[in-house]
C-alpha positions in Angstrom: 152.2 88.0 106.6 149.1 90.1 108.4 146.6 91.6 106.6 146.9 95.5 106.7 144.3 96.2 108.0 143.7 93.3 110.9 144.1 96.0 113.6 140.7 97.7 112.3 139.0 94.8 111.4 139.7 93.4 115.0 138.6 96.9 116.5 135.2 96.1 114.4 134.6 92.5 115.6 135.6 93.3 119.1 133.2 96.2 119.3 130.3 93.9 118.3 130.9 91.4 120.7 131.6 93.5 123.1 128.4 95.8 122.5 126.3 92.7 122.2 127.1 91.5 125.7 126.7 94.9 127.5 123.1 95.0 125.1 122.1 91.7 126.7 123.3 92.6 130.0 121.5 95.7 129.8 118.4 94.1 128.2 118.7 91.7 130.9 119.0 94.3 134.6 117.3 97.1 133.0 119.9 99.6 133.4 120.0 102.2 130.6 123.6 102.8 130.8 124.7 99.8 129.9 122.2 100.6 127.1 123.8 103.5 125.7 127.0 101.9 126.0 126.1 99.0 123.9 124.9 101.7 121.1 128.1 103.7 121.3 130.0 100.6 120.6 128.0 99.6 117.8 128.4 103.1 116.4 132.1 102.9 117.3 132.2 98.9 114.9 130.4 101.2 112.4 133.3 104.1 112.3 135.7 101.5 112.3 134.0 99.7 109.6 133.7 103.1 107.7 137.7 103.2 107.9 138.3 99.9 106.3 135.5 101.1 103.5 138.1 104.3 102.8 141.4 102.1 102.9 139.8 99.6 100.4 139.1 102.8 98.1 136.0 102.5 98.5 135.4 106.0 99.5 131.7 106.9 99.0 130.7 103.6 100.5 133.0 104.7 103.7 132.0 108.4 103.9 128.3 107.1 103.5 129.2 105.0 106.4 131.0 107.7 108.8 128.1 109.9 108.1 125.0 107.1 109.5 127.5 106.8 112.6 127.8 110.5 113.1 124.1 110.9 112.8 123.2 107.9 115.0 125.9 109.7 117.6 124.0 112.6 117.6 120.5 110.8 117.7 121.9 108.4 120.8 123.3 111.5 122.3 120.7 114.0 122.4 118.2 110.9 123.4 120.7 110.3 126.7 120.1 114.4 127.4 116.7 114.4 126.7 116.0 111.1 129.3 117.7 112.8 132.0 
């Protein structure tokens, strides 16, 4: 029998890897793309993570989770603007 919530907690390891790689490959050629991609997938592992927090009723934990990735999206975001 799967665990409810596999599909999320896939989503969450999958973005980690994934952002990890792009990091390293952006660490790695210098392109700063790659390096804002890697940060919107760890922010996307941290909503994800943030979802499992609120079906595991552990909801201030998860709001208090959604919030730092909707902060560091903004942050991230407004950083990109400012570079170019």
């Amino acid at each position: 029998m799967k665990h409810p919530l596999e599909k999320l907690i896939r989503m969450e390891v999958m973005t980690i890897i994934a952002g990890l790689f792009i990091g390293i490959f952006a660490w790695i050629t210098g392109w700063v793309f790659f390096l804002f991609l890697a940060c919107y997938l760890f922010i996307g592992s941290m909503l994800s993570h943030a979802l499992i927090l609120l079906h595991t009723r552990r909801g201030s934990d998860g709001i208090k989770q959604a919030i730092r990735a909707m902060l560091l999206f903004l942050f991230i975001t407004s950083l990109f603007f400012y570079l170019n």
